[in-house]
Coordinates of C-alpha atoms in Angstrom, one line a residue:
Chain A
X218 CA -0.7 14.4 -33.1
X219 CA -3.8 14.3 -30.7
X220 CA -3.1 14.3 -27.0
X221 CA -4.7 11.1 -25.3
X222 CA -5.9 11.6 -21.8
X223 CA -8.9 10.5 -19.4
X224 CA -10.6 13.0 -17.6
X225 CA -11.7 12.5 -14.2
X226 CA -15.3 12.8 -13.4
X227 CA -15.4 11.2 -10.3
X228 CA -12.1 9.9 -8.1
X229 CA -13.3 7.3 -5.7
X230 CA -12.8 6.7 -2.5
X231 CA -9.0 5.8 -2.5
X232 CA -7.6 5.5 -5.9
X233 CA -4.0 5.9 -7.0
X234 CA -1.2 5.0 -9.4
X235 CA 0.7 1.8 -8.1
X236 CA 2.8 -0.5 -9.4
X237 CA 5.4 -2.7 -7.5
X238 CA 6.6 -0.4 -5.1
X239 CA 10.6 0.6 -4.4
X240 CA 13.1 -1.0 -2.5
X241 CA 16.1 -0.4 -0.5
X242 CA 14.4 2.5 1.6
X243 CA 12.8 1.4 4.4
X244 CA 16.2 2.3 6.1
X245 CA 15.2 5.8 5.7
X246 CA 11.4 5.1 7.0
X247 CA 10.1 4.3 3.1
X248 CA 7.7 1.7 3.0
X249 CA 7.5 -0.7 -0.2
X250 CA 4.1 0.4 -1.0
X251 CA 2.8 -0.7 -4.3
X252 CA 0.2 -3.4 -5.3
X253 CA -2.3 -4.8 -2.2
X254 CA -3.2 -7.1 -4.6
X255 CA -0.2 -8.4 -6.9
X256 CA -2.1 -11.4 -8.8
X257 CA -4.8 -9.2 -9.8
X258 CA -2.2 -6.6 -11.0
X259 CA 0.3 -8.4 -13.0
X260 CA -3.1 -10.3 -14.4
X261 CA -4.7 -6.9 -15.8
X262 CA -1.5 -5.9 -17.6
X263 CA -0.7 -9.5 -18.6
X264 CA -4.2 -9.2 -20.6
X265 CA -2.9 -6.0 -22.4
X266 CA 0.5 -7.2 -23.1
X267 CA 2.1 -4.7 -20.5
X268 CA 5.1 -5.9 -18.7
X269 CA 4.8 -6.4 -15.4
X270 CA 6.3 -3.6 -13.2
X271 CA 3.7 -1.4 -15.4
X272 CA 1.7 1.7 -13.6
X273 CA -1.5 1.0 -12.6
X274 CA -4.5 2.5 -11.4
X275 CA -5.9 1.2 -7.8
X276 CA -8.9 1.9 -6.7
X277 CA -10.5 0.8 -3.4
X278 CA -14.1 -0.1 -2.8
X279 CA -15.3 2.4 -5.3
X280 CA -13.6 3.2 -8.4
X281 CA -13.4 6.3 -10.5
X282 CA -15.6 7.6 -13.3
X283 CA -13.5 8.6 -15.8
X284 CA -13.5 10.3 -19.9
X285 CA -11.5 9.2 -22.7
X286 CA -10.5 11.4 -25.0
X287 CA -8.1 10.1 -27.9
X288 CA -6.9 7.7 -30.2
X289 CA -8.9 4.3 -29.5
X290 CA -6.8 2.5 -26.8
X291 CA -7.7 -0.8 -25.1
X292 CA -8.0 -1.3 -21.1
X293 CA -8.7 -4.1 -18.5
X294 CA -10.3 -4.0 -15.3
X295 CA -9.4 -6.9 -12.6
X296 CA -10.7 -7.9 -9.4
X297 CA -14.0 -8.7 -8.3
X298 CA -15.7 -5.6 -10.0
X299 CA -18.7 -3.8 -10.9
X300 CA -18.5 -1.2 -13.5
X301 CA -20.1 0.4 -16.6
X302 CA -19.0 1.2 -20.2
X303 CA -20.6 4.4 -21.8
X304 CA -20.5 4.3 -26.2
X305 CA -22.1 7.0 -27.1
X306 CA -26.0 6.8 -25.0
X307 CA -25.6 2.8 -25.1
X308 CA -24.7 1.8 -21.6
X309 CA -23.1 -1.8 -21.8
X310 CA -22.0 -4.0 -18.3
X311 CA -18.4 -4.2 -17.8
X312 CA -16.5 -7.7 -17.7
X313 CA -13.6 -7.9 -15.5
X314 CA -10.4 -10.0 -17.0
X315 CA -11.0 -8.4 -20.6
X316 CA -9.8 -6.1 -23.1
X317 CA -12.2 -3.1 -23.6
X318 CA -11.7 -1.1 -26.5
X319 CA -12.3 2.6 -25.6
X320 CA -12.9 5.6 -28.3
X321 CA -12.9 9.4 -28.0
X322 CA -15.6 10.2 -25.9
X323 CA -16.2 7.0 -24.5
X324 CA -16.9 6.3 -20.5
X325 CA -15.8 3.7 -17.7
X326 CA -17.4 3.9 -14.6
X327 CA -16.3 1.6 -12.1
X328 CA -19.3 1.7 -9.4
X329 CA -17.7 -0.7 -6.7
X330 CA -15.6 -3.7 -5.8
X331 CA -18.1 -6.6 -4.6
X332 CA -17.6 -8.7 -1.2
X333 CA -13.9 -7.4 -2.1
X334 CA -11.6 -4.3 -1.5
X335 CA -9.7 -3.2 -4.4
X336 CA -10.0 -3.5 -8.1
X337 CA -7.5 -2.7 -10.9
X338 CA -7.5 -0.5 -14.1
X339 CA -5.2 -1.6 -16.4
X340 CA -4.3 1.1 -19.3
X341 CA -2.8 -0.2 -22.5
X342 CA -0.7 2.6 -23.2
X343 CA 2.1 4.2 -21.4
X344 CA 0.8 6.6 -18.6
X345 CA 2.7 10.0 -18.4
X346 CA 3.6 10.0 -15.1
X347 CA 6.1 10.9 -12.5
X348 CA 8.9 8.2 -10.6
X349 CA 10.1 8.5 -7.6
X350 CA 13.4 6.2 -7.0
X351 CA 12.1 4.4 -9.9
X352 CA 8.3 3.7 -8.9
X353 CA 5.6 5.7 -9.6
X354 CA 3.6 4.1 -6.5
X355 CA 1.7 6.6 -3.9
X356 CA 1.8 6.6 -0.3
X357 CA -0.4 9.4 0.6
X358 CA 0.9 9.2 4.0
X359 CA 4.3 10.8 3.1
X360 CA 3.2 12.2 -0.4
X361 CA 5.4 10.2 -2.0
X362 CA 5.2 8.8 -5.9
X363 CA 3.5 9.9 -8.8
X364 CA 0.5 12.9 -8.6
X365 CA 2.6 14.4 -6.3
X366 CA 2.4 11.7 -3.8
X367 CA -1.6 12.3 -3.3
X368 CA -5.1 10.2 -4.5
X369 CA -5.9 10.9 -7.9
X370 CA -8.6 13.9 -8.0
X371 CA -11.5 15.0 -9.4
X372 CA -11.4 16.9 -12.8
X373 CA -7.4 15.7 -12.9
X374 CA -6.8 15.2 -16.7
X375 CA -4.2 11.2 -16.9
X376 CA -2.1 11.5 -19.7
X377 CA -1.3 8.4 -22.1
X378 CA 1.2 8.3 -24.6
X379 CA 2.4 5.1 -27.1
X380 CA -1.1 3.3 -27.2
X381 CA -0.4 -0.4 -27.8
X382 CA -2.0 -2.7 -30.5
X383 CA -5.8 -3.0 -30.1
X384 CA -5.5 -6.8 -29.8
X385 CA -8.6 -9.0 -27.9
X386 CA -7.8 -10.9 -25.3
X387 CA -9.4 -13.0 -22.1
X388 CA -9.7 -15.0 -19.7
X389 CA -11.8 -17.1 -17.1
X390 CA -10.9 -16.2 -14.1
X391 CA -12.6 -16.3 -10.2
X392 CA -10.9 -14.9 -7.3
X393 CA -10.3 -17.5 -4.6
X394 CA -11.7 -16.7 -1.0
X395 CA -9.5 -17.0 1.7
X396 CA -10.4 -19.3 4.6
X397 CA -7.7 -19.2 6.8
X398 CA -4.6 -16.6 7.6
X399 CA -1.8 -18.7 7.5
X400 CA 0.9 -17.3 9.8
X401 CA 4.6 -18.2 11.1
X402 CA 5.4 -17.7 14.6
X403 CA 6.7 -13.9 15.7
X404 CA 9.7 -13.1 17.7
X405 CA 7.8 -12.2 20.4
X406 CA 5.3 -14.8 20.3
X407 CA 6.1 -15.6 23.9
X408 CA 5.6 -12.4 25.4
X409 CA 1.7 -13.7 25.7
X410 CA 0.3 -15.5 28.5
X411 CA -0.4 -19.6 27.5
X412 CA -4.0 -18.7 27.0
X413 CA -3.5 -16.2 25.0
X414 CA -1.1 -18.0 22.9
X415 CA -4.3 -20.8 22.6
X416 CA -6.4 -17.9 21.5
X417 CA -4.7 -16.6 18.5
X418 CA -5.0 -19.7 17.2
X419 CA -8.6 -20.5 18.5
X420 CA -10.9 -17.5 18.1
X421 CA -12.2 -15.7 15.2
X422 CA -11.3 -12.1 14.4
X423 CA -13.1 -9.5 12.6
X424 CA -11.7 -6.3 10.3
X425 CA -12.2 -3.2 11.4
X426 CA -13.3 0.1 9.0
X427 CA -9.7 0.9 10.8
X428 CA -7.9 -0.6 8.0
X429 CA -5.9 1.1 5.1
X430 CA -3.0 0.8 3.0
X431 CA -0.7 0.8 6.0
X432 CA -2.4 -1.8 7.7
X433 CA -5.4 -3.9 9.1
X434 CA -6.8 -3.7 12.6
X435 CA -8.6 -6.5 14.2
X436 CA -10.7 -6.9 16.8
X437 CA -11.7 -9.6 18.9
X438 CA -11.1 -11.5 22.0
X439 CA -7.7 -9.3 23.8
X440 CA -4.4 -10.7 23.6
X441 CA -2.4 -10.7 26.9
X442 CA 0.6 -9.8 27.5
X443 CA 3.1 -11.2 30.3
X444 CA 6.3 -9.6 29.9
X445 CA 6.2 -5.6 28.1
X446 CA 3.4 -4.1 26.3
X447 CA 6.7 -2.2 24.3
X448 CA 9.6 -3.8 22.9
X449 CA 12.5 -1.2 21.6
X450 CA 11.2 0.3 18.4
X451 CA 12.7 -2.3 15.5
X452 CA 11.9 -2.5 11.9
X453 CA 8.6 -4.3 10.7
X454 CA 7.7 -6.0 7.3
X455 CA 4.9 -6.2 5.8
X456 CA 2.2 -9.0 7.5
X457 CA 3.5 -8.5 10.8
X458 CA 0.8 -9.1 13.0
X459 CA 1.5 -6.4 16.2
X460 CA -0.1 -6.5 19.1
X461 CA -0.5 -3.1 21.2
X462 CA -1.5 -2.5 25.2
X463 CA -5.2 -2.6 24.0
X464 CA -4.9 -6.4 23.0
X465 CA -6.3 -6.3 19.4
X466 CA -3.7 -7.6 16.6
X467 CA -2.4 -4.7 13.8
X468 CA -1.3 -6.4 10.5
X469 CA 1.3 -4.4 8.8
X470 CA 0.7 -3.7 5.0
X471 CA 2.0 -2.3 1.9
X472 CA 2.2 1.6 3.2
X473 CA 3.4 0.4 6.7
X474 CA 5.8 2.6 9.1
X475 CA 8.8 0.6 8.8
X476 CA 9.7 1.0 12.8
X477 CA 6.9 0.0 15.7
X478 CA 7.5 -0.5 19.2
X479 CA 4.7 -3.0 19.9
X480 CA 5.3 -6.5 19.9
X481 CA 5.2 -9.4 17.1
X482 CA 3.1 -12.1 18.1
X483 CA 2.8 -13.6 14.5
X484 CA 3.8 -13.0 10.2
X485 CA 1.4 -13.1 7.9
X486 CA 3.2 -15.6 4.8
X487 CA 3.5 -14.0 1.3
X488 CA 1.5 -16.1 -0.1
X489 CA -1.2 -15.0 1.5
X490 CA -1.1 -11.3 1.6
X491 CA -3.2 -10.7 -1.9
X492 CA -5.8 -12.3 -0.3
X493 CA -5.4 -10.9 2.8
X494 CA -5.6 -7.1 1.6
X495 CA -9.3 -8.0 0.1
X496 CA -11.1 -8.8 3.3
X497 CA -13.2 -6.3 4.1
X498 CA -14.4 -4.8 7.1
X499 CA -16.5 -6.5 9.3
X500 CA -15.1 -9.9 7.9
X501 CA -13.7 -13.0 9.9
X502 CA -10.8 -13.9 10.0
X503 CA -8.7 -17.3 11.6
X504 CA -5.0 -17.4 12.0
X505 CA -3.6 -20.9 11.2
X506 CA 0.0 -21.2 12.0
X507 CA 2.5 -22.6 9.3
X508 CA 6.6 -23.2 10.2
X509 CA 8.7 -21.6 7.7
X510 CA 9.4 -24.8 5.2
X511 CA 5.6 -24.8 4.5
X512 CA 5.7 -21.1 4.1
X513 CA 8.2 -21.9 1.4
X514 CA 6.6 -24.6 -0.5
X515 CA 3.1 -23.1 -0.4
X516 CA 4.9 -19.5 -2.1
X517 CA 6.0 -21.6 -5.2
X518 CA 3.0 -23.1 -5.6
X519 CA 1.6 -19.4 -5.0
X520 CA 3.8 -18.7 -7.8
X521 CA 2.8 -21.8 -9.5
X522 CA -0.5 -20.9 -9.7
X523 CA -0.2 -17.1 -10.6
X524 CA 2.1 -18.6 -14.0
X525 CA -0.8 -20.8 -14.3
X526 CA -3.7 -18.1 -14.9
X527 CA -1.7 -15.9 -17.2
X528 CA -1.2 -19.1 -19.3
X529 CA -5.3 -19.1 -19.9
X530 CA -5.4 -15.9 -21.2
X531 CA -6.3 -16.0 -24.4
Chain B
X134 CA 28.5 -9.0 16.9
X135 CA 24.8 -11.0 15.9
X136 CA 23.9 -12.6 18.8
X137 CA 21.1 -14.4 17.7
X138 CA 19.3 -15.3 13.7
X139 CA 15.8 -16.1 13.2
X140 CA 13.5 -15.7 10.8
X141 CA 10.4 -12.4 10.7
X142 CA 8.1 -14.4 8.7
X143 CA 9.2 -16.3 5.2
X144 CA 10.8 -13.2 3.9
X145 CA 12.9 -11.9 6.5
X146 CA 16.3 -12.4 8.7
X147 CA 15.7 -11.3 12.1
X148 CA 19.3 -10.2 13.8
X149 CA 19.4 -9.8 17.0
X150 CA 22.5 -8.0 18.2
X151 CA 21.2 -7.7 21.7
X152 CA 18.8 -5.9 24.3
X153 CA 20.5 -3.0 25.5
X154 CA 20.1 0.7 23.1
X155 CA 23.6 2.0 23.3
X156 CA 26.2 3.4 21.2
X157 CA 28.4 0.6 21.1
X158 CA 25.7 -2.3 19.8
X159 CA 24.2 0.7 17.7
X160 CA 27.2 1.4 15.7
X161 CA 27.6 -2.6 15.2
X162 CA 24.1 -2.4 13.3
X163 CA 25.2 0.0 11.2
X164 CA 28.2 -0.7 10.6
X165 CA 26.6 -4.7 9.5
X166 CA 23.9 -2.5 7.5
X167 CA 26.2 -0.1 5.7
X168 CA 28.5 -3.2 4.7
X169 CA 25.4 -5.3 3.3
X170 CA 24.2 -2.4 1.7
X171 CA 27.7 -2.4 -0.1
X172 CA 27.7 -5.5 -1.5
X173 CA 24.0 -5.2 -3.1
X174 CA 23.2 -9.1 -3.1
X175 CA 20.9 -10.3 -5.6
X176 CA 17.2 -10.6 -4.2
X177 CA 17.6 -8.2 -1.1
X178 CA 15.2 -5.7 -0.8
X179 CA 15.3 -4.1 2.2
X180 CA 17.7 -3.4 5.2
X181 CA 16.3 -1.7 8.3
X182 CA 18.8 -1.2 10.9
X183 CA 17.1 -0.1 14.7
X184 CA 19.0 0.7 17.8
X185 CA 20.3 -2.9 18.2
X186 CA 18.2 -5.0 16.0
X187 CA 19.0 -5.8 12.0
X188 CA 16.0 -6.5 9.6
X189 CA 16.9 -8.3 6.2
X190 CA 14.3 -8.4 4.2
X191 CA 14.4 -10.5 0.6
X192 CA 12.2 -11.4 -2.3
X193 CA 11.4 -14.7 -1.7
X194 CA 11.3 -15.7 -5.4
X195 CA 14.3 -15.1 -5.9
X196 CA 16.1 -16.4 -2.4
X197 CA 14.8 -17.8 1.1
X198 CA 15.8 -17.8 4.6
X199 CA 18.5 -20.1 4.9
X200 CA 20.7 -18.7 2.2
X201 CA 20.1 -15.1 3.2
X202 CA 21.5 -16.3 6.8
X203 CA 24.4 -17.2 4.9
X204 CA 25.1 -14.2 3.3
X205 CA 25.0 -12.8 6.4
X206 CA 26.8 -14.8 8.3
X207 CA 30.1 -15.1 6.1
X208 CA 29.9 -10.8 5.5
X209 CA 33.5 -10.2 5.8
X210 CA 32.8 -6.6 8.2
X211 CA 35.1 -3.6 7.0
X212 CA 36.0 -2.1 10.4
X213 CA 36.1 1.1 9.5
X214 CA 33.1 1.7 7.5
X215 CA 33.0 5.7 6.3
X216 CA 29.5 5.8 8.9
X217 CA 27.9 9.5 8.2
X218 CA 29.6 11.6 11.3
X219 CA 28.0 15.1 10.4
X220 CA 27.6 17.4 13.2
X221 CA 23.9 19.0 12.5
X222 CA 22.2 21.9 14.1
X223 CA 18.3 22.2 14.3
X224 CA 17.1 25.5 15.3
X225 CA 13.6 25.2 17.3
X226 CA 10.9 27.3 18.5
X227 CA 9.4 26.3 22.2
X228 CA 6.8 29.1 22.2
X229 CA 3.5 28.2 23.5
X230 CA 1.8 27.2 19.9
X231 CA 4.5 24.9 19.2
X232 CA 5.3 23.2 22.4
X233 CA 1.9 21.3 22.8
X234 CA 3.1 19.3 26.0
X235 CA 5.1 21.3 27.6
X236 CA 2.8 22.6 30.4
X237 CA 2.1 18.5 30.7
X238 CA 5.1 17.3 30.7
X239 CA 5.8 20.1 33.4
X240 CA 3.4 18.3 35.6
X241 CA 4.8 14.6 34.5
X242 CA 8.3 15.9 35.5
X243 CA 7.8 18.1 38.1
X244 CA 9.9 20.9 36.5
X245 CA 9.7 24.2 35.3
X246 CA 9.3 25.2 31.7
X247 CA 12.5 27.1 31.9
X248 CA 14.7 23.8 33.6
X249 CA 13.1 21.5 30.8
X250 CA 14.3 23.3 28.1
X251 CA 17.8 24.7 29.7
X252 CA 18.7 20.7 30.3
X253 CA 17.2 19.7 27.0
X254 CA 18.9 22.4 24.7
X255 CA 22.1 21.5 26.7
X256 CA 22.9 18.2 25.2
X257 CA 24.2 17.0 21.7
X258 CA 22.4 14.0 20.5
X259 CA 23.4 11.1 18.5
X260 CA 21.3 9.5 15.8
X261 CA 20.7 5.9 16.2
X262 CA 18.4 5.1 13.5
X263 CA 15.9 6.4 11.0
X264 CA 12.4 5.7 10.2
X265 CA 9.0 5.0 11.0
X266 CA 8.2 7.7 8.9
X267 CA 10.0 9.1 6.1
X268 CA 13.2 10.6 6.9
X269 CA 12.3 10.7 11.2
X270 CA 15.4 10.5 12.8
X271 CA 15.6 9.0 16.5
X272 CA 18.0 10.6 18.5
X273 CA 19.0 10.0 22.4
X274 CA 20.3 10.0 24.8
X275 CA 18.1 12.7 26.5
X276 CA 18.9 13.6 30.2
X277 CA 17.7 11.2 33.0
X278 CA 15.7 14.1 34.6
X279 CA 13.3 14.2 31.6
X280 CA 12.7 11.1 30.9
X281 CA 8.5 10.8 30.3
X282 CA 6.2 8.2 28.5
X283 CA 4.4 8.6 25.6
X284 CA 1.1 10.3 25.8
X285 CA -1.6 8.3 27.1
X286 CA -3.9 9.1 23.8
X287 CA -1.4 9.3 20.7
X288 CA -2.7 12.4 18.4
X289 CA -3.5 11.4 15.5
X290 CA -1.9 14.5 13.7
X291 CA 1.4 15.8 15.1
X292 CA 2.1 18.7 13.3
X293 CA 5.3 18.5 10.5
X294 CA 8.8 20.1 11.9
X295 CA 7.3 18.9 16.0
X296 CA 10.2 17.7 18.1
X297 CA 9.2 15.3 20.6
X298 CA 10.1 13.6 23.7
X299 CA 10.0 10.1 25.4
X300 CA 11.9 7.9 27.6
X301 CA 15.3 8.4 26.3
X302 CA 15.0 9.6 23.3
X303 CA 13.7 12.7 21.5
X304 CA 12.5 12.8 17.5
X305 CA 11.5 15.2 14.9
X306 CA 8.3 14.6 12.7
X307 CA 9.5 15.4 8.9
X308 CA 5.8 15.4 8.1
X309 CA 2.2 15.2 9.5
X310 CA 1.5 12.0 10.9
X311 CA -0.1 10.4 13.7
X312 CA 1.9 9.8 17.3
X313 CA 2.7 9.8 20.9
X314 CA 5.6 11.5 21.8
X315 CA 5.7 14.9 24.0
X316 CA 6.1 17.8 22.2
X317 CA 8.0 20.2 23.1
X318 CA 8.8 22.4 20.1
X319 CA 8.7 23.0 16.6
X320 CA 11.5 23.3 14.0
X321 CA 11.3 25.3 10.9
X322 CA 14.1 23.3 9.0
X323 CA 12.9 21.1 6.7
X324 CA 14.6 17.8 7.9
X325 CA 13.3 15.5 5.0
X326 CA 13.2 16.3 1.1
X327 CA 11.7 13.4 -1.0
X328 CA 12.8 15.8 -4.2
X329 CA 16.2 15.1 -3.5
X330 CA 16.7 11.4 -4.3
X331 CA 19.9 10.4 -3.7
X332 CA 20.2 12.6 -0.5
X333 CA 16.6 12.8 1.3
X334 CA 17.2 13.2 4.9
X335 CA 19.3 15.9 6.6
X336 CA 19.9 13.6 9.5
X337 CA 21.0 9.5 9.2
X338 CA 22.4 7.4 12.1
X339 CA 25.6 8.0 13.2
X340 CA 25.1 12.0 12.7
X341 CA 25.1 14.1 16.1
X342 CA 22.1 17.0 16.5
X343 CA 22.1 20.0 18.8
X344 CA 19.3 21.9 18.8
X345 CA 19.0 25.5 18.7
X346 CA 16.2 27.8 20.3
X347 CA 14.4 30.3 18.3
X348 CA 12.2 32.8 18.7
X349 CA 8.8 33.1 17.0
X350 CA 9.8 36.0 15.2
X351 CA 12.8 34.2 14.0
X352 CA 10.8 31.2 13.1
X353 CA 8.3 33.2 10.8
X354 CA 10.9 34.2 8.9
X355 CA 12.9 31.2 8.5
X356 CA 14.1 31.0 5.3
X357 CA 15.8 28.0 4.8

């Protein structure tokens, strides 16, 4: 039999295997990693009949360029992206939330995410690829994962093995904006001065280019603290909102060190984080705080909603 | 043993088993940690055990809050909980190229090179907890007399196999990575291996560490 593969042309700027992470580590300082972006995720392989804990390729602002050689194999691309289809010299305009049939020879290029951060390339097929305790997500801070734990590279050949059923599927689909950052109180919420307190809530905060898979930094008006600018290094979670000496909030993500010595003024809910990982830098941001009931209800109907799109798919 | 439960967020259990970082509350956290881990209840996805704090972390579609206090709360604790106990030695090298605050932290301290070292190799240390990055074991309790804070400017690339200093505790980075501690050395050991799966850190809490000087000689040709 022929060997199936895409070639890599072009890597992009941060692009990696992911799918939804590992558990049970952080004791040992391993983050969760996988997805930024879950909805988009289990959406892309939902429109190829993958199951959803299936490897994916994540790329961040720009995407890669990439060769198929092989056996025709169908892919999706989700997220808010712009990218390009090569058939032989016709050049056709890629639509997100659809199979794509691809043929030996045949070219993706996925130029950019739009007014967005990451987009996802779904592959139809099973990807030949290594685990580590049982996901094959990279953290490129510890080299950990598939590719030996680093970005996907130029000229790097992917491997794909069992290519599923061309079928053709769709679906409608536009990626809600988020307005507010809806946050539960932290454990050291009252470590800051009343005003500051007020201020959390109040002002407007804008993303920094400081911002990666381990986290987002913020900048805007400077938080004060009354009591310790430290706290004894604890474990963090993902959407913990830190706040260090300098007064601008850190919001742990997906790649996060899993102990930090500054403290928690505020959690980001789950049902926000997808969302939350799109905003780019240089975007505005207002913390709206929620108790933990809400938090609750509003991650069903999270859940709700995600059951509800993968329904349309047709 | 918890003093106080709350709640990091929607997906989290916050235990609180007080303020102080000593043995005594440490080994309650893990000995709470290495039970839970034990009973490997259904939607629990993380446990990340600090010097006196316990982090629960669960997958909020399949449980919440409330009922992941409960499974905390009603954990019948095994006293005597087989915690790891190994006795670990890390050989290090405090020659001028590795030691990349030791002239500074002469000046923080007052002290001579030679006094920082002879107190610091001196001691056995116990490890209270892993993490931050992969594998980084935290170990204490260093002697009073150097006792320094963190750098004014982290780096933002300590070199793999650096040991560092601060306050009461000292640290080994397993791997490049950004931070603030004092260096004062550099071990040749390789003290995290994400090949090995089911065993990837040399060092986990409850382990004692005494470190070793080296030579650079001996360091070159380390073979491990």
């Amino acid at each position: 039999m022929s060997e199936n593969f895409f070639k890599v042309i072009r890597a992009g700027i941060n692009t990696t295997f992911q799918d939804l992470g590992r558990n049970n580590l952080n004791h040992i300082g391993i983050p969760i990693s996988g997805v930024m972006d879950k909805r988009n995720y289990i959406i892309s392989n939902k429109i190829l009949h993958n199951v959803p804990s299936h490897p994916i390729i994540e790329f961040a602002y720009q995407g890669p360029r990439l060769v198929y050689h092989g056996d025709p194999l169908n892919i999706s691309v989700s997220g808010d992206v712009k990218f390009k289809i090569f058939k032989n010299k016709n050049e056709i305009e890629g639509k997100c939330y659809e199979t794509i049939t691809l043929e030996d020879h045949d070219e993706i290029d996925l130029i950019s995410t739009n007014k967005s951060v990451y987009g996802y390339l779904a592959i139809g097929a099973d990807l030949n690829i290594d685990y580590q305790w049982k996901s094959c997500s990279i953290n490129t801070k510890a080299n950990i994962g598939s590719n030996n734990g680093k970005k996907i590279q130029d000229n790097q050949k992917i491997q794909v093995s069992k290519i599923k059923e061309l079928s053709r599927r769709r679906l409608d689909h536009i990626n809600s904006k988020i307005e507010n950052i809806r946050v539960i109180k932290g454990t050291n919420f009252h470590y800051f001065s009343k005003e500051s307190q007020a201020k959390f809530f109040k002002k407007e905060y804008s993303v920094t280019k400081l911002t990666d898979r381990m986290g987002m930094r913020l900048e805007g008006e400077r938080l004060d603290n009354i009591i310790n600018t430290n706290i004894k290094s604890e474990g963090l979670v993902k959407g913990v909102i830190q706040i260090p000496a300098d007064g601008n909030p850190i919001i742990m993500l997906a790649d996060h060190g899993t102990i930090g010595g500054y403290p928690k003024i505020a959690t980001v809910i789950s049902a926000d984080f997808d969302k939350l990982s799109q905003l780019t830098p240089g975007s505005k941001i207002k913390f709206k705080e929620v108790n933990l009931k809400d938090a609750e209800t509003i991650f069903k109907l999270y859940e709700m909603e995600t059951n509800n799109i993968i329904s349309k798919i047709l | 043993m918890i003093k106080n439960i709350s709640n990091l967020g929607d997906a989290a259990v916050y235990c609180d088993f007080g303020n102080e970082v000593n043995k005594e509350i440490n080994s309650k956290v893990i000995n709470y940690f290495q039970n839970l881990k034990d009973c490997e209840f259904e939607g629990i996805t993380n446990l990340t055990p600090s010097y006196n704090k316990l982090i629960v972390s669960f997958d909020l579609s399949i449980t919440n809050f409330e009922k992941t206090k409960k499974i905390i709360e009603n954990l019948e604790i095994k006293k005597n909980h087989s915690i790891s106990k190994k006795k670990i030695q890390i050989p290090v090298c405090c020659e001028d190229e590795y030691a990349l605050d030791l002239k500074k932290l002469e000046r923080k301290l007052n002290k001579p090179t030679d006094e920082i070292l002879d107190t610091f190799f001196s001691k056995e240390y116990f490890c209270y907890m892993t993490g931050f990055i992969a594998g980084m074991p935290f170990l204490g309790d260093i002697d009073k007399n150097l006792h320094a804070k963190r750098l004014e400017t982290p780096r933002v690339k300590v070199p793999k196999g650096s040991i560092g200093l601060t306050e009461q505790f000292c640290n080994i980075y397993t791997f490049e990575s950004p931070g603030g501690w004092n260096i004062i050395g550099n071990t040749p050991l390789n003290v995290f291996d994400s090949l090995n799966e089911d065993n990837p850190n040399l060092i986990n809490p409850g382990d004692t560490v005494s470190f070793i000087k080296i030579n650079k000689e001996k360091y070159k040709n380390y073979n491990e």
